[in-house]
Coordinates of C-alpha atoms in Angstrom, one line a residue:
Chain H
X26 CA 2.2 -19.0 0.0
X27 CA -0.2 -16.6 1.3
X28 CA -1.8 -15.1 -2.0
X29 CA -4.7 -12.4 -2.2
X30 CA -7.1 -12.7 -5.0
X31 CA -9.7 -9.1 -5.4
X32 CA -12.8 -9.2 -7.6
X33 CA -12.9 -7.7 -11.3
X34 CA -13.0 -4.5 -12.8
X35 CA -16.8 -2.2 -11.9
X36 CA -18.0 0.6 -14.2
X37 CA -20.9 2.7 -12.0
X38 CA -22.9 5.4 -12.2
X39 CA -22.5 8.3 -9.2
X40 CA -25.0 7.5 -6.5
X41 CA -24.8 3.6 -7.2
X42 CA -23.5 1.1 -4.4
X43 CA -21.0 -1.0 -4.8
X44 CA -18.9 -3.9 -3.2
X45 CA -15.3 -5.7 -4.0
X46 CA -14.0 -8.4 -2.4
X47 CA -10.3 -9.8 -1.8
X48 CA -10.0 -13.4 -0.9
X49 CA -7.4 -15.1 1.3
X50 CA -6.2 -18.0 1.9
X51 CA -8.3 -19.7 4.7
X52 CA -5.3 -20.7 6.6
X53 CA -3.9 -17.4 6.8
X54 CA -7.1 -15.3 6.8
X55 CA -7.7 -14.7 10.9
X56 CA -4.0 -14.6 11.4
X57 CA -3.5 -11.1 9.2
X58 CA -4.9 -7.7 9.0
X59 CA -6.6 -6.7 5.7
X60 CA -5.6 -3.5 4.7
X61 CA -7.3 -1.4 1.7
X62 CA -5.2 1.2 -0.5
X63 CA -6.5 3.6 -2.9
X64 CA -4.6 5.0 -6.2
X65 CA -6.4 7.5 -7.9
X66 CA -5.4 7.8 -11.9
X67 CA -1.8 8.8 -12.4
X68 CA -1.3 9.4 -8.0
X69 CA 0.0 7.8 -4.9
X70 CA -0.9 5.6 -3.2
X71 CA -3.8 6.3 -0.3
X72 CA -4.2 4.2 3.0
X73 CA -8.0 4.0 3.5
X74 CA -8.1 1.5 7.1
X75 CA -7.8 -1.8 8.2
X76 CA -10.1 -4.7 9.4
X77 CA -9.3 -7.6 11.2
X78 CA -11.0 -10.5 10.0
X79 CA -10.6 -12.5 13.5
X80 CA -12.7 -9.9 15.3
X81 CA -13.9 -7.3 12.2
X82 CA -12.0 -5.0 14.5
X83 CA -11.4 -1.8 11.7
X84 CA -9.7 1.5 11.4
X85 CA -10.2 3.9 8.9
X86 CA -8.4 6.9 7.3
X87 CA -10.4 10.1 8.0
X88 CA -10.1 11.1 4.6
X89 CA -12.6 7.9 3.7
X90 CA -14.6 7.3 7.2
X91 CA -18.4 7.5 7.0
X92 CA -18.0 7.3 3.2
X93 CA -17.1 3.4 3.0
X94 CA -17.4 0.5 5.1
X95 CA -14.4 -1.9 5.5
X96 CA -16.1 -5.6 6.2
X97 CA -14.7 -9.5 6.8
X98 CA -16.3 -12.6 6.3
X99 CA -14.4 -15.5 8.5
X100 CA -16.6 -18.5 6.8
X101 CA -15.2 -16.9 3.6
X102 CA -12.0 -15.6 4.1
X103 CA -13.1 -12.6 2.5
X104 CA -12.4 -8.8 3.3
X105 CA -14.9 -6.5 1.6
X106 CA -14.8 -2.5 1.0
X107 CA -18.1 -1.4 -0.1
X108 CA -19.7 2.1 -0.9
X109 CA -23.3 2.6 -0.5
X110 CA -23.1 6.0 -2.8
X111 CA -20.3 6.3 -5.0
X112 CA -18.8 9.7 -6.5
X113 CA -16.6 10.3 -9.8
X114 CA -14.0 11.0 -7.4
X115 CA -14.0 7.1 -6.4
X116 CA -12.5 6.1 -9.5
X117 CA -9.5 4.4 -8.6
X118 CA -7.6 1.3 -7.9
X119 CA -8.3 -0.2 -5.3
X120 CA -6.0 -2.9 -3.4
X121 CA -6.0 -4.9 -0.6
X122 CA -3.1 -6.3 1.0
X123 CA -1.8 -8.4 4.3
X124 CA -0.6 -6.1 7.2
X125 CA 1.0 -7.1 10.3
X126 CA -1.3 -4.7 13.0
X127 CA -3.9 -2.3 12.7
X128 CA -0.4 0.5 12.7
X129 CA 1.9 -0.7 10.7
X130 CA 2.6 0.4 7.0
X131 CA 3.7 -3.2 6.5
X132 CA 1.8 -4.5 3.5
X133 CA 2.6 -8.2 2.4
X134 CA 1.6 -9.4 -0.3
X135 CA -0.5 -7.5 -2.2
X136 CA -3.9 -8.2 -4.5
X137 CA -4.1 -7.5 -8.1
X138 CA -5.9 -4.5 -7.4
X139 CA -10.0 -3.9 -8.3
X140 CA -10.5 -0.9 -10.9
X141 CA -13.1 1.3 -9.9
X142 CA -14.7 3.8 -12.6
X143 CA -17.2 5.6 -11.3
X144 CA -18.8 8.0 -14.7
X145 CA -22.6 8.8 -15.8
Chain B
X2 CA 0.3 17.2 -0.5
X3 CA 1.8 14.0 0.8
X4 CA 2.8 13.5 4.8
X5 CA 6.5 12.2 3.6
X6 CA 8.0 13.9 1.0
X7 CA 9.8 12.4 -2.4
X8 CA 11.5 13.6 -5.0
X9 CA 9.1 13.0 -8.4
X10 CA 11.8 11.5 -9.9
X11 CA 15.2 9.9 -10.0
X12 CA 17.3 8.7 -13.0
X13 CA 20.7 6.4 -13.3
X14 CA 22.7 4.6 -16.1
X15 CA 22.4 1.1 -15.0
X16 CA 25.5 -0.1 -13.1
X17 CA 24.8 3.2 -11.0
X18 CA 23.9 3.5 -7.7
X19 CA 20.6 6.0 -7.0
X20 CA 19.3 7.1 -3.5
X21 CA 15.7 7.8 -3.2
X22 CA 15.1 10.1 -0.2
X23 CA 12.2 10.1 2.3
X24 CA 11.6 13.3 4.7
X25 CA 8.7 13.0 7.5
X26 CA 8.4 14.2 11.0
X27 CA 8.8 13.4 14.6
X28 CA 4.9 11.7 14.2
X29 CA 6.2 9.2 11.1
X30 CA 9.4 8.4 10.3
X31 CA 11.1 9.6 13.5
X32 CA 9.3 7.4 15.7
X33 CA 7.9 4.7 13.5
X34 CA 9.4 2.1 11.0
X35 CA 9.8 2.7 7.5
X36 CA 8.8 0.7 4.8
X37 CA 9.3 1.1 0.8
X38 CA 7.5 -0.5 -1.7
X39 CA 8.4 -0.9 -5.7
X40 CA 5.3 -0.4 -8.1
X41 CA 6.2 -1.8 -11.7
X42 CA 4.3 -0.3 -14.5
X43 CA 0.8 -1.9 -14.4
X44 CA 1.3 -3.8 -11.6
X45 CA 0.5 -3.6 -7.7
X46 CA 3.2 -2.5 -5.4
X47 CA 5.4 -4.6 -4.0
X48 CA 7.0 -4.6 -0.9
X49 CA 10.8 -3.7 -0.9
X50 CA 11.8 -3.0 2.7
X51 CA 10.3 -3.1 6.0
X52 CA 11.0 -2.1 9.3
X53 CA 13.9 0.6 8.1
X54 CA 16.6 -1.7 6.3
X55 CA 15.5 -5.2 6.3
X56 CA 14.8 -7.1 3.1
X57 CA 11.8 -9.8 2.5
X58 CA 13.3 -13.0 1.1
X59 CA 13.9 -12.5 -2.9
X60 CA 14.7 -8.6 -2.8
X61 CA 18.1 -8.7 -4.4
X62 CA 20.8 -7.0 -1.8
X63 CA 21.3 -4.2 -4.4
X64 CA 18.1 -2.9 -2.7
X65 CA 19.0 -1.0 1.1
X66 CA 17.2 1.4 3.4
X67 CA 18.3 3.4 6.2
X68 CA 16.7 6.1 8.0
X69 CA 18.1 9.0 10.2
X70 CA 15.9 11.1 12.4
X71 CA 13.0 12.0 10.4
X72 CA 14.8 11.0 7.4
X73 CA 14.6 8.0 5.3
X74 CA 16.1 6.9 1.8
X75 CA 15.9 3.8 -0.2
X76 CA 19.3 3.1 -2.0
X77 CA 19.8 0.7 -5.6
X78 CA 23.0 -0.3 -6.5
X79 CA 24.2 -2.1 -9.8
X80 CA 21.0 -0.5 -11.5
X81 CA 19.2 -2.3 -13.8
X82 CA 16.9 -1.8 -16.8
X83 CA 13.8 -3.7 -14.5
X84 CA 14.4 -1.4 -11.8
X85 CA 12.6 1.2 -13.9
X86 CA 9.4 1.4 -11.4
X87 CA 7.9 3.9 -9.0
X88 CA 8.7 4.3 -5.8
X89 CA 7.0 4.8 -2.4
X90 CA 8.2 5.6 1.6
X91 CA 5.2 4.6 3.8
X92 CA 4.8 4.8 8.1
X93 CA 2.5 4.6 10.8
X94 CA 1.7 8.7 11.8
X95 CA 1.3 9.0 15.5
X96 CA -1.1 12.2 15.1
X97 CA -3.0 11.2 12.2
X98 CA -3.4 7.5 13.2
X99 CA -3.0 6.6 10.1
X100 CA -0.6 5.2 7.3
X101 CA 0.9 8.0 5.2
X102 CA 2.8 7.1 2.4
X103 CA 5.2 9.8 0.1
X104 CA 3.7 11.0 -3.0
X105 CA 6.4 8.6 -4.8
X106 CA 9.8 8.3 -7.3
X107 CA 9.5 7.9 -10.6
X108 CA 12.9 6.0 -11.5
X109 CA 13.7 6.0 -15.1
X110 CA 17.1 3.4 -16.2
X111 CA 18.5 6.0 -19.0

C-alpha cells in the first residue's frame, strides 16, 4: 500500500526559510507524481505544482511560482517544498499527495498534511 | 473566488439522498475529468471519485458522480451520520494550466 508520510508541524518567523518533506514508499516513489496542496485556515483547498521525482520535472501554480521551490530526492524517496522567505500569509496546511501526470487533479493517497504557522 | 463553483453547503436527514453540484467552463470540467474528494473534520482529503463517475476500491456505491457539459455533481445516497464532511470538485484548467479545485460543500447529517 502506497502510503505518504510529511514532516511535523513548523512555527516561523516572516523572512525565515523553511523546508518540509513527504516520504514515499521507495517502490512507488519514481513511478508517481508528487503533488503539493495548500489549505489556508478555515478555506479550500489550493493546487501549488507538481514534481516528478524520476526526472525533478515540476510545474507550478502561478499563484506560488518564484515564491517556493518544489524539489525530489530519488536516493530518499522524498519530495520537498521549501520557502527561502516565508510570509504570515504561508500559514497553512500543507499536503502532498500521489498524482497520476503533471495535469491531472487525480490525487491518491494523500499525506497527513505539515502545518505551517508563519507569526512574529 | 474559486475556478469551479460549489454551493457552501448542503444538508440531508440520513437515509436521504443529497447532490452536490460543480459548475466550470469549457477550460475545466467541459474538457477535462472530474474528480471529488471527501475531507473529514481534521483530517486530509480523501479521494472520492475520479475520472467523472468511477469509484476507488472501498468508496461505498452510495457515492456517484456524473458530469454534463461544464457541469459536474457528486451525489450520496442512504446518508449517513459519517458522511458529515467537506466536499471538493477539482480538474485540470486548459488556460490556467493548473489544477483548480471548487471552493467546497459543507455537508451537515441533520
Amino acid at each position: 500500500e502506497v502510503q505518504l508520510v510529511q514532516s511535523g508541524a513548523e512555527v516561523k518567523k516572516p523572512g525565515e526559510s523553511l523546508k518540509i518533506s513527504c516520504k514515499g514508499s521507495r517502490d512507488s516513489f519514481t513511478s508517481y507524481w508528487i503533488g503539493w496542496v495548500r489549505q489556508m485556515p478555515g478555506k479550500g483547498l489550493e493546487w501549488m505544482g507538481v514534481i516528478y521525482p524520476g526526472d525533478s520535472h515540476t510545474k507550478y501554480s502561478p499563484s506560488v511560482q518564484g515564491h517556493v521551490t518544489i524539489s525530489a530526492d530519488k536516493s530518499t524517496s522524498t519530495a520537498y517544498l521549501q520557502w527561502s522567505s516565508l510570509k504570515a500569509s504561508d500559514t497553512a496546511m500543507y499536503y502532498c499527495a500521489n498524482s497520476d501526470s503533471s495535469s491531472s487533479a487525480w490525487f491518491d493517497p494523500w499525506g497527513q498534511g505539515t502545518l505551517v504557522t508563519v507569526s512574529s | 473566488q474559486s475556478v469551479l463553483t460549489q454551493p457552501p453547503s448542503a444538508s440531508g436527514t440520513p437515509g436521504q439522498r443529497v447532490t452536490i453540484s460543480c459548475s466550470g467552463s469549457s477550460s475545466n470540467i467541459g474538457n477535462n475529468y472530474v474528480y471529488w474528494y471527501q475531507q473529514l473534520p481534521g483530517t486530509a482529503p480523501k479521494l472520492l471519485i475520479y475520472r467523472d463517475n468511477q469509484r476507488p476500491s472501498g468508496v461505498p456505491d452510495r457515492f456517484s458522480g456524473s458530469k454534463s457539459g461544464t457541469s459536474a455533481s457528486l451525489a450520496i445516497s442512504g446518508l449517513r451520520s459519517e458522511d458529515e464532511a467537506d466536499y471538493y470538485c477539482a480538474a485540470w484548467d486548459d488556460s490556467l494550466s493548473g489544477v483548480v479545485f471548487g471552493g467546497g460543500t459543507k455537508l451537515t447529517v441533520l
